[in-house]
Each structure stands twice: as structure tokens, then as C-alpha cells.
XYZ file of C-alpha atoms in Angstrom:
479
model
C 17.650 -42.657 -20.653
C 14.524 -43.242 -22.607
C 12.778 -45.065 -19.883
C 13.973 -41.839 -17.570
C 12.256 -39.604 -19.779
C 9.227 -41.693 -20.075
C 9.094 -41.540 -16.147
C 9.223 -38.459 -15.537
C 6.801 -37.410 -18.421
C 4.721 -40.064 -16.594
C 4.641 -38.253 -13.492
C 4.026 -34.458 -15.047
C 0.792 -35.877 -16.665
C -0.435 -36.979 -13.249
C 0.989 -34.012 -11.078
C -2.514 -32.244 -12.161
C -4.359 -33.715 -8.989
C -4.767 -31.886 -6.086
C -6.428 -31.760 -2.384
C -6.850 -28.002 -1.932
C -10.864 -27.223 -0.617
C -12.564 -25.509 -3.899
C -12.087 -22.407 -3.560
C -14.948 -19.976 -3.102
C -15.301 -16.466 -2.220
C -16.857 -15.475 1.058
C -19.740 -13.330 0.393
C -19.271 -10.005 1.499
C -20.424 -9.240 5.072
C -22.573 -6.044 4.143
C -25.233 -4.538 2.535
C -25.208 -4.178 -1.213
C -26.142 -0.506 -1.004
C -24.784 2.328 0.822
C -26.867 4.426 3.323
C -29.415 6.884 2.246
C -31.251 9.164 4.260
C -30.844 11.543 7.342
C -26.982 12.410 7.028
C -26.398 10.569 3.973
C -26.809 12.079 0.628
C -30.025 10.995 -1.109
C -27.959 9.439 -4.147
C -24.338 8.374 -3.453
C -21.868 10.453 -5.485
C -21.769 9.444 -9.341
C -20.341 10.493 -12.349
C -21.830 10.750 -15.567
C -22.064 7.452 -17.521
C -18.901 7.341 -19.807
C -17.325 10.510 -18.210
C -13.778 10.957 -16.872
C -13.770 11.264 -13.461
C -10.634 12.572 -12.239
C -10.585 13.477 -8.065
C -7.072 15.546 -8.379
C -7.405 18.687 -11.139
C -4.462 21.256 -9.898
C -1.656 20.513 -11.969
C 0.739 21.869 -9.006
C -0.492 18.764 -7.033
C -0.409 16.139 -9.481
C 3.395 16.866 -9.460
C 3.463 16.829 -6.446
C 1.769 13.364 -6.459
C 4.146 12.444 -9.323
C 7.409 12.813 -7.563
C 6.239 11.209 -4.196
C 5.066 8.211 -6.296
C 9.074 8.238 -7.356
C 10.751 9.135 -4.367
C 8.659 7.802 -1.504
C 10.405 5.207 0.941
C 7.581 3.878 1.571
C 6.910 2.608 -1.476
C 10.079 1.776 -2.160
C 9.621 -0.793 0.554
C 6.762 -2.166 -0.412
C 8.295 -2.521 -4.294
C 11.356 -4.068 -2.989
C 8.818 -6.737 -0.961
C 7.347 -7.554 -4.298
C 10.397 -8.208 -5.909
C 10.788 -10.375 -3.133
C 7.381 -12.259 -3.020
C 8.150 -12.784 -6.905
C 11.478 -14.427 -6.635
C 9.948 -16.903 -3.910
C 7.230 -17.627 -6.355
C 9.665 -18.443 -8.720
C 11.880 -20.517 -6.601
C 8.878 -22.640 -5.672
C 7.471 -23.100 -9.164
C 10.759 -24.467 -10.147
C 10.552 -27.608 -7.829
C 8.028 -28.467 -10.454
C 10.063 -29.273 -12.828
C 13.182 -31.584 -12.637
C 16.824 -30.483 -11.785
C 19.260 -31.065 -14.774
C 22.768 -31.441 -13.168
C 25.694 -31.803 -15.664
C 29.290 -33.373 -14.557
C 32.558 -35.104 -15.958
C 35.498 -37.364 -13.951
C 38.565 -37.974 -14.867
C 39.830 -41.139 -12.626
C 43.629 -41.857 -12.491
C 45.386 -44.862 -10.058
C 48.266 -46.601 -9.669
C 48.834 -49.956 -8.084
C 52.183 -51.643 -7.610
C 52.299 -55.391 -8.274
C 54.897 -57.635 -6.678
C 56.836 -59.963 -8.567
C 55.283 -62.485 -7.087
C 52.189 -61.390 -8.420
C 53.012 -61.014 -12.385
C 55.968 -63.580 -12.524
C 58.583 -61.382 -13.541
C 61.483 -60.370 -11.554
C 60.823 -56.797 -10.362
C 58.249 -54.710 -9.183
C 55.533 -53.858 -11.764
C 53.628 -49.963 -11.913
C 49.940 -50.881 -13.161
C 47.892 -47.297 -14.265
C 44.624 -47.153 -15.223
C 42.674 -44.361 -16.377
C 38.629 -43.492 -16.731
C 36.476 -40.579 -18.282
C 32.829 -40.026 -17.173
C 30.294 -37.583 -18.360
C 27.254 -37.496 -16.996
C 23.609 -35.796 -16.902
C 21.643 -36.579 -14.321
C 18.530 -35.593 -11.990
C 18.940 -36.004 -8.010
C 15.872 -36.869 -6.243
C 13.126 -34.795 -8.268
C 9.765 -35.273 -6.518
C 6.699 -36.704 -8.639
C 4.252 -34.488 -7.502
C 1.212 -37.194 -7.794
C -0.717 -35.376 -4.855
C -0.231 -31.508 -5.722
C 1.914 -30.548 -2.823
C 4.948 -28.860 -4.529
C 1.820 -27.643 -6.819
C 0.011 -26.393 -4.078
C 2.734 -24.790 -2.364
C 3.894 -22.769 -5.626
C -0.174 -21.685 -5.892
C 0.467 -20.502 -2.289
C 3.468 -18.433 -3.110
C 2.350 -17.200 -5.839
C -0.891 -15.786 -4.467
C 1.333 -14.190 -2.003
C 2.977 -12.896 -4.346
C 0.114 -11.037 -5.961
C -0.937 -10.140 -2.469
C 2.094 -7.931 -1.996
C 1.446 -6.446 -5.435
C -1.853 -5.233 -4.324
C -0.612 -4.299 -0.998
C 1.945 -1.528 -2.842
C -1.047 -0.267 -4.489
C -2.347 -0.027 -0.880
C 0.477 1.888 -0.024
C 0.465 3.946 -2.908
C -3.374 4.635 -2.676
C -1.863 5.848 0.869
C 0.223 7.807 -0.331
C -1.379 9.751 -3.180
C -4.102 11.225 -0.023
C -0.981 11.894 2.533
C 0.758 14.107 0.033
C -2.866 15.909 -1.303
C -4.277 16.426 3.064
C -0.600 17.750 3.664
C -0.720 20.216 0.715
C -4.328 20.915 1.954
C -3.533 21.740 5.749
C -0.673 23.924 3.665
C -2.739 25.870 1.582
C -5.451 26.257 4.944
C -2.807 27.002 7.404
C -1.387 30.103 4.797
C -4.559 31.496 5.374
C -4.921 31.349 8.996
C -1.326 32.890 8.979
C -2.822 35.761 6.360
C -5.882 36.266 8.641
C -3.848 36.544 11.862
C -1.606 39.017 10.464
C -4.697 41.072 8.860
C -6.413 40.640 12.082
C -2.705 41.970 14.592
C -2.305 44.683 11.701
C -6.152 45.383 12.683
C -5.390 45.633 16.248
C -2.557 48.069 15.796
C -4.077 50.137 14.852
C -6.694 49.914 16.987
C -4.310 50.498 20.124
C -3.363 53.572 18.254
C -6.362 54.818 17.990
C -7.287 53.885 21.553
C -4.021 55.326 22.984
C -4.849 58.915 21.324
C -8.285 58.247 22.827
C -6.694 57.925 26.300
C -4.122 60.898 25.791
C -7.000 63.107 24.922
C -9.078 61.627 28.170
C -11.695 60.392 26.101
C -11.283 56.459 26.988
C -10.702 54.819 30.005
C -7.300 52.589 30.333
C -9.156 49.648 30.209
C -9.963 50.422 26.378
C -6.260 50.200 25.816
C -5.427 47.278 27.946
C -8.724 45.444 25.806
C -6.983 46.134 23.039
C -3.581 45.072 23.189
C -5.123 41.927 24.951
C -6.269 41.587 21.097
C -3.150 42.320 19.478
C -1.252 40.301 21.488
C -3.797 37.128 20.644
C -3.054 37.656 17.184
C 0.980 38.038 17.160
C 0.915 35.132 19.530
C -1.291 33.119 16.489
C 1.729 34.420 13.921
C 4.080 33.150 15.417
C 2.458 29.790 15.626
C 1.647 29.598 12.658
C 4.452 30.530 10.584
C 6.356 27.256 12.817
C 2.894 25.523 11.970
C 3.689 26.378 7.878
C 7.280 25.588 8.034
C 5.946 22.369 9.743
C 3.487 21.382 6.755
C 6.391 22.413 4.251
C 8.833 19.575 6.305
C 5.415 17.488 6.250
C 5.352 17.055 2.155
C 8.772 16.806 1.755
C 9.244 13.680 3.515
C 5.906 12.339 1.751
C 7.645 13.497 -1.446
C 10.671 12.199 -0.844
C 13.052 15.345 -1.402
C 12.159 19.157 -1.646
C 9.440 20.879 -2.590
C 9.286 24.066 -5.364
C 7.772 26.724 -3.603
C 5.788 27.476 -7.021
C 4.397 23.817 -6.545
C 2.140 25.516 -2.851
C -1.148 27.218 -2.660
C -1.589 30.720 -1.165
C -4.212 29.823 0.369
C -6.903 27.661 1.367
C -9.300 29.160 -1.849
C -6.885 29.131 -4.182
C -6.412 25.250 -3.076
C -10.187 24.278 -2.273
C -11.032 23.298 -6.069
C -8.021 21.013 -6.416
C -10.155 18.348 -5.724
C -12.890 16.324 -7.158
C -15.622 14.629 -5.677
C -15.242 10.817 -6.574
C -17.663 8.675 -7.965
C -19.335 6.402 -5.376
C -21.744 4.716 -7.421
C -25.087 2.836 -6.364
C -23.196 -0.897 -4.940
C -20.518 -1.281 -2.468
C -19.286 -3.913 -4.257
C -17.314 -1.078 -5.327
C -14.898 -1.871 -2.548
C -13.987 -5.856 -3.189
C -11.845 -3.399 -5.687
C -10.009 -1.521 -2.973
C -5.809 -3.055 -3.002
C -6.507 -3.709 1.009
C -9.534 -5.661 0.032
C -7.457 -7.832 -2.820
C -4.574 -8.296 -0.879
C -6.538 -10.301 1.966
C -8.268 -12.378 -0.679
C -5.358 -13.144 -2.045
C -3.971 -14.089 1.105
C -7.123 -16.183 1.848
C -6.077 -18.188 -1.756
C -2.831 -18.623 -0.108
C -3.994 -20.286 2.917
C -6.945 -22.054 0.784
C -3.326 -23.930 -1.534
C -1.183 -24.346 2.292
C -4.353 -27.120 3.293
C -3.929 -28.692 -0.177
C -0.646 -29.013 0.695
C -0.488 -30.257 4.219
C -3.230 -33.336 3.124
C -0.820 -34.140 0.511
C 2.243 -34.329 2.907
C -0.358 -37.330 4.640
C 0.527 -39.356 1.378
C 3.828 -40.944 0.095
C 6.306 -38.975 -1.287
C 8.002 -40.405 -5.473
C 10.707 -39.484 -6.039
C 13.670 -40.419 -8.579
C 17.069 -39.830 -9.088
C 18.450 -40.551 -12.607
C 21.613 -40.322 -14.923
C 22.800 -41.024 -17.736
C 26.238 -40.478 -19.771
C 28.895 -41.952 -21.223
C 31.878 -43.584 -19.015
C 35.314 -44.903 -20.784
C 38.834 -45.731 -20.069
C 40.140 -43.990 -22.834
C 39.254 -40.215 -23.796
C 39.338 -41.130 -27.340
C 36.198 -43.737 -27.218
C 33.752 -41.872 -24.222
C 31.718 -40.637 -26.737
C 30.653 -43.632 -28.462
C 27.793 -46.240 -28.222
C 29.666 -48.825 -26.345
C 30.482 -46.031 -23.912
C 26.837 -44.681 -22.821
C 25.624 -45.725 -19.471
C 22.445 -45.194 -17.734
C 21.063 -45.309 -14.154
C 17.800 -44.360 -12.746
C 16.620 -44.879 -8.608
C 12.737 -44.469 -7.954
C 12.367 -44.493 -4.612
C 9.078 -43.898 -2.132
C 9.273 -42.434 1.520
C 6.062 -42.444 3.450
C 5.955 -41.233 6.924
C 2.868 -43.531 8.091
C 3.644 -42.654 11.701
C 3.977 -39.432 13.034
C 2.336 -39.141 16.012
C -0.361 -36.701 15.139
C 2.222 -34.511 13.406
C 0.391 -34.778 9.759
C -3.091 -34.313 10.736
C -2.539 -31.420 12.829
C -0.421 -29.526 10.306
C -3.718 -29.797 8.165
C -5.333 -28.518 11.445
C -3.051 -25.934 11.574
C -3.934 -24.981 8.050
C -7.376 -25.244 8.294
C -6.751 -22.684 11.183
C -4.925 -20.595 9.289
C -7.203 -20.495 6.376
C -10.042 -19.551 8.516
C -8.143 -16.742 10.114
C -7.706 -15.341 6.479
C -11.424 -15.731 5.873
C -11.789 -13.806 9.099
C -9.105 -11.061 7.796
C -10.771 -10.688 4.701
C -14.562 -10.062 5.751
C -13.040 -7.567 8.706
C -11.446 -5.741 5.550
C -14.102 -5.423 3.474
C -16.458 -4.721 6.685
C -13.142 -1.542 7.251
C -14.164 -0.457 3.808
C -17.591 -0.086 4.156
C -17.577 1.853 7.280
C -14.981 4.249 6.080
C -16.395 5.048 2.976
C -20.240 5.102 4.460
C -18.421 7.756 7.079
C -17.229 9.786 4.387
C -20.271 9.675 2.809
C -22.334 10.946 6.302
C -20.151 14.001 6.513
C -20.394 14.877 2.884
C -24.399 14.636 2.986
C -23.920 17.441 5.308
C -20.688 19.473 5.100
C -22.448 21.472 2.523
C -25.038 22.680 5.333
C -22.497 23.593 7.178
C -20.244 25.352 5.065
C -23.466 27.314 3.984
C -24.002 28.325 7.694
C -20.622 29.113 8.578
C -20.686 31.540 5.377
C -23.410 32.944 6.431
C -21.941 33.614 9.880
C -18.750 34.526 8.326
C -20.932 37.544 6.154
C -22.505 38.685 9.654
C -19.425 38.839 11.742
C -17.630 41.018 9.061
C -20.694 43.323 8.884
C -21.143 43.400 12.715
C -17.493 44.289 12.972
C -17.511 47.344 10.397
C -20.337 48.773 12.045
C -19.216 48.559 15.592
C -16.137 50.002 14.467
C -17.442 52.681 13.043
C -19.366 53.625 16.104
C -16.579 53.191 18.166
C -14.741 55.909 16.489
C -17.563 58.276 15.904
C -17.682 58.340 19.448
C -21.500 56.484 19.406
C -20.580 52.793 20.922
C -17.942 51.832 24.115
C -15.103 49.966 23.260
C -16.268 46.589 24.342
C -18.978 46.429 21.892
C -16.037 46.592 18.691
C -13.418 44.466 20.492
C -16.515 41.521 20.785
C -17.111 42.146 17.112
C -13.456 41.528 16.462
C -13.355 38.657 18.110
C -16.231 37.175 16.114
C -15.011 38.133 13.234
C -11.671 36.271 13.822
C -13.633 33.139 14.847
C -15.466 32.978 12.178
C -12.534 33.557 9.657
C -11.043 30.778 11.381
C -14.085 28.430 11.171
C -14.904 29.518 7.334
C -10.788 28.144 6.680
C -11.888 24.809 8.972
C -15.027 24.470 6.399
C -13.094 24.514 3.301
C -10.339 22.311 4.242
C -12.678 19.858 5.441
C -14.832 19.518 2.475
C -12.003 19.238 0.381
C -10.172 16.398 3.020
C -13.908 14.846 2.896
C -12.955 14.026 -0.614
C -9.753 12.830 -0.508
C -11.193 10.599 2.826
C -14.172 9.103 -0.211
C -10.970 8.836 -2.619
C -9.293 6.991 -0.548
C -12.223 4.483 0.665
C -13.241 3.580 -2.037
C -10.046 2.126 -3.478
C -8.200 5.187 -5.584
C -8.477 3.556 -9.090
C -9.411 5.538 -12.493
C -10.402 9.099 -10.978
C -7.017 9.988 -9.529
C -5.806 9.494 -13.551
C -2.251 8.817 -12.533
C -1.792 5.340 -13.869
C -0.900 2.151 -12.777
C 2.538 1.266 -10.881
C 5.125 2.279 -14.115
C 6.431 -1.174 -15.689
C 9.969 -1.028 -13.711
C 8.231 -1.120 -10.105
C 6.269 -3.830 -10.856
């Protein structure tokens, strides 16, 4: 038994060798800065040095957020795969050690001996009895090359890949369930403005009807308008399915219903909800983001598999062992005389194949540079999203300046043909175009806002979530 133990010690003290390629990050495929000039911004977004930074301040959303984070299916999923990925890890790691199996016999027989045999007269009954106790190990592998090493390094980086692929999915997440609450809070308004705007064009038809009565305006003035009116309760109705729609929307981000208190009114009272995230100066800012981690980690994965497959080239130790006591009576199995010991080294070594090893190390060769591949194309993903949300934010504020500034106009153009209209000064035609522009641009000033706040939950998202959403990391019993 002492020799067994020496053995196998042996063998753990050399299992430290092993034929994975060095790893080494693959430097990331683009530049170290992000854009500057024409639509960029002249200095990526940044927050104050030491600062908290968070990207979602209304309390109603970060409920919201809250709840999804606890109810999603989604997620669920992708918690239930890490569970999985960490079992697997587990399994494999075990191979590393020995496998202790315990067992007992109890052995009875009974032979008949002639007469002839024992010199007596009759037929003699011989029994004979044996105990056995045993611990033993059954063909644990001495892992002198690193394969059973590599392949639980393999697992396990797989197993950290899935962790950061929930955080993918809950980075995912946490900018579904803000847009949706967004294009809530934005379609509410466009609902609001419709109805102002058919309320509006009531009573214009009103108006325009006395007009007619009293042979002042032509029928055309009335047919204008209720083409108007009827624009606008055709929008209402749209929208209130289109509001219903973003309600159904959130709750199957959320993952059950949602409090009515928990929804803007409107696209203003929704617009400061959220932050503008802190870009920084590098866009090495993204080897952070959980898409970016979880293809390295993969790449690690496929970097242990090649260790592995050059050390299935080599012979495979291995050694099965017991030891126990064995006795024919109960009363004396546990004594000195009684122990017994057994131990079987054996090597297998598959010397001919036929190609077989060297092109599984092909294979993983292949695979590992398909990983490398993966990962630059992520990272490349991450720097053209986030350098897209950073064009349109170096110029949404332009924008939103000159739609306000329409917006202003349109109003002001529409009180004063109004008025005109009904002192008798302008024709119809000249109001009902000022309506119309007025609409528009109520429609286009709603667009603005949601955008610019969307922008920032687009620059949230791309560059990884993190610290400025200030919700915490997965809680301890999803991890």
C-alpha cells in the first residue's frame, strides 16, 4: 500500500508538464483611440476623475431594471448554462485526482467429497468461508503529459466563458428593458399630441361648418378640414394599439407585469432618465465588454484542447491498485496476517493510428485559430458600435437644436395663421398648412428626444455596461 501511495504521489509531482502553445493575447485589431473630428465629438465622453458615473438615474426604471434582472428567461437560461459549464469543469478536474473505490465479499462454497476421496464410509460436506475488504483505485491515469490537465484548463475556461456570456446577456438586457420604457414614454406623447392635434381639428370643422352655413367658406374649407381630423383620429387609434404594444413589450423583458406608476407620461418626463456614459480617451475600454471576455476565454479553451491533443501522441500510465485485508474467518480479517495488497501499472500507447493523432492536433490548431479569428471580429464589433454611437452623439445635439427651433416656428406660424383665418384676413389653406407643420414638427421634436436618450443607452451598451449602470454584479445565488 505504501509503494501505491508512493506511486501515485510520484506521478502528481510530475503531472505539472504540459504541451499547450504559451498563451498570448492577440493584440487588438484597432486603433488605440476613438475618432475625433467631423461627426465625432472633439473629446470622447468622460466623467470626472473619481466621480460616480451612473447612466440610469429614474428610480421608476431602475425597478424596472431590477425585476427583469430577476424574472427574465433569458437570463435564466444563460444562469442555468453556467451552472452547467461549472459542473463539467468539475467533473473534469476530478480525473486529476485518483478514484477511491471501497468494497467487502463474503465468499461461501460447498463441495461434496466421495468416500473414496477422504477414506471414510459416506459422503463428506466440505464448507469453506472468506471475508475481503478492500480499497482500491481502478485504472487512474498518471497525467505525465498534461492531457487530463489540459482538458480540465479547457473546461474550465469554458466555464468562465459562459459566466461572462450571462453578463452579455444581462448587459442585453438592462438596454432592452430602458429603449422599451423609452419608445413608452415617446409613444405617450405622440398619442397626447394626436389627440391635442384631432381635438384641434374639431373644432376647426366647427368653425368651418358655421363658416359654410353662413356662406362665408367654400365646401372645400370643410372637406380640408375633416381631411385633418380624420389624420389625427386615424394616428389615435394607432397609437393607443402602439402603447398597449410597448406595455406587452416590457413585460415580457420584465418577466411579469408592470405597475402602471413604474411608466413615464411622456417622452420629457422620461428624457433625463438617462446618463451619458463615460467613454474615456482608449478603446481598450472594450477588451472589458462580457462579449469581448467570453471569446478570449474561449480562445484559452482552444489554446488547452492543442495541449491536449499533442499529449494524446504520447503513452498513456496508468495504474490500478488495492489493498485490504482478506480472511477465512470474520474474527481475524482485521489483523496483520490478514492485509493484502495489489497494484497493476500498466502503459497503452497507440503508436499507429493512421494519421488519426496528428490531425486531431490539426484539428485543434484549426480550432484555436478560428477562436483567434472570433475574438479579433469581437473586439473589431465593439469598436464600430461604440465609434457609431459616438458619430451620432457628436451631432444629435445639432439636431435636436434645429428641430427645436423648427418646432418654436411651426407653433408660431400656426397661431398666427389661425388667427387670420378666423378674423376673416387669410383662406383656409394657409392655417390647415400651418397645422400640418406644426404636427410634423411635434412629431420630429418626440423623434429627437427619444433618440438622444436611445443614443445613450446604444454608448451604454458598447462599451460593456460595467460601474455606471450601478446595479451590481450577478447576486451570489446566480452565479
Amino acid at each position: 500500500m505504501r509503494r501505491l501511495l508512493i506511486i501515485l504521489l510520484a506521478g502528481a509531482s510530475t503531472a505539472a508538464c504540459t504541451l499547450e502553445p504559451r498563451y498570448v493575447r492577440p493584440d487588438a485589431p484597432i486603433p488605440t483611440q476613438w475618432p475625433v473630428g467631423g461627426p465625432y465629438p472633439t473629446n470622447a465622453p468622460a466623467a470626472e476623475a473619481g466621480a460616480a458615473n451612473p447612466v440610469i438615474l429614474d428610480a421608476r426604471l431602475q425597478r424596472l431594471i431590477a425585476t427583469g434582472l430577476d424574472n427574465n428567461r433569458d437570463l435564466r437560461v444563460a444562469l442555468a448554462n453556467i451552472a452547467a459549464s461549472r459542473a463539467q469543469y468539475r467533473i473534469q478536474r476530478a480525473a486529476l485526482l485518483p478514484e477511491l473505490a471501497a468494497s467487502g465479499r463474503y465468499t461461501a462454497s460447498r463441495r461434496s467429497l466421495a468416500n473414496g476421496q477422504t477414506g471414510a464410509g459416506a459422503n463428506v460436506d466440505r464448507n469453506s468461508e472468506s471475508y475481503a475488504a478492500e480499497i482500491g483505485i481502478n485504472a487512474f491515469e498518471v497525467d505525465l503529459f498534461g492531457r487530463v490537465r489540459s482538458l480540465a484548463r479547457a473546461d474550465l475556461n469554458r466555464y468562465l466563458a459562459s459566466e461572462a456570456g450571462a453578463r452579455a446577456t444581462r448587459l442585453t438586457l438592462v438596454g432592452d428593458i430602458a429603449e422599451a420604457w423609452l419608445n413608452h414614454a415617446a409613444d405617450q406623447s405622440l398619442l397626447k399630441i394626436a389627440e391635442e392635434t384631432a381635438a384641434n381639428a374639431e373644432r376647426g370643422v366647427s368653425l368651418t361648418s358655421a363658416r359654410l352655413r353662413g356662406g362665408v367658406a367654400p365646401r372645400t374649407d370643410l372637406r380640408q378640414a375633416e381631411t385633418i381630423l380624420a389624420t389625427a383620429r386615424a394616428d389615435v387609434a394607432r397609437l393607443r394599439s402602439v402603447v398597449a404594444q410597448d406595455v406587452n413589450a416590457l413585460q415580457l423583458l420584465v418577466g411579469g407585469p408592470v405597475d402602471a406608476g413604474l411608466l413615464a407620461s411622456s417622452i420629457d418626463d422620461a428624457a433625463s432618465a438617462v446618463a451619458l456614459p463615460a467613454a474615456g480617451l482608449s478603446s481598450t475600454v472594450l477588451l472589458n465588454r462580457p462579449d469581448v471576455i467570453e471569446a478570449e476565454y474561449g480562445l484559452r479553451a482552444a489554446n488547452a484542447e492543442i495541449g491536449a491533443a499533442r499529449a494524446a501522441l504520447f503513452p498513456r500510465i496508468s495504474i490500478t491498485g488495492a489493498g485490504g485485508f482478506a480472511s477465512d474467518a470474520l474474527s481475524s480479517l482485521f489483523t496483520d496476517r490478514a492485509f493484502t495488497s495489489s497494484i497493476s501499472p500498466g502503459v497503452t500507447w497507440s503508436f499507429f493510428r493512421a494519421g488519426a493523432g496528428l490531425a486531431g492536433v490539426d484539428a485543434a490548431r484549426a480550432r484555436q485559430e478560428a477562436a483567434v479569428a472570433t475574438y479579433e471580429r469581437a473586439i473589431q464589433a465593439a469598436f464600430r458600435e461604440t465609434a457609431d454611437a459616438l458619430a451620432r452623439n457628436g451631432t444629435i445635439a445639432d439636431q435636436g437644436a434645429a428641430v427645436r427651433l423648427r418646432l418654436d416656428a411651426a407653433a408660431d406660424s400656426y397661431r398666427l395663421a389661425d388667427a387670420r383665418y378666423r378674423g376673416g384676413v387669410d383662406a383656409f389653406l394657409s392655417s390647415l398648412d400651418a397645422q400640418r407643420t406644426f404636427y410634423s414638427a411635434q412629431q420630429a421634436q418626440v423623434a429627437i428626444q427619444l433618440e438622444t436618450a436611445v443614443n445613450r443607452i446604444d454608448l451604454y451598451r458598447a462599451l460593456g455596461g460595467g460601474d455606471p449602470l450601478d446595479i451590481g454584479p450577478l447576486p451570489e445565488a446566480q452565479r
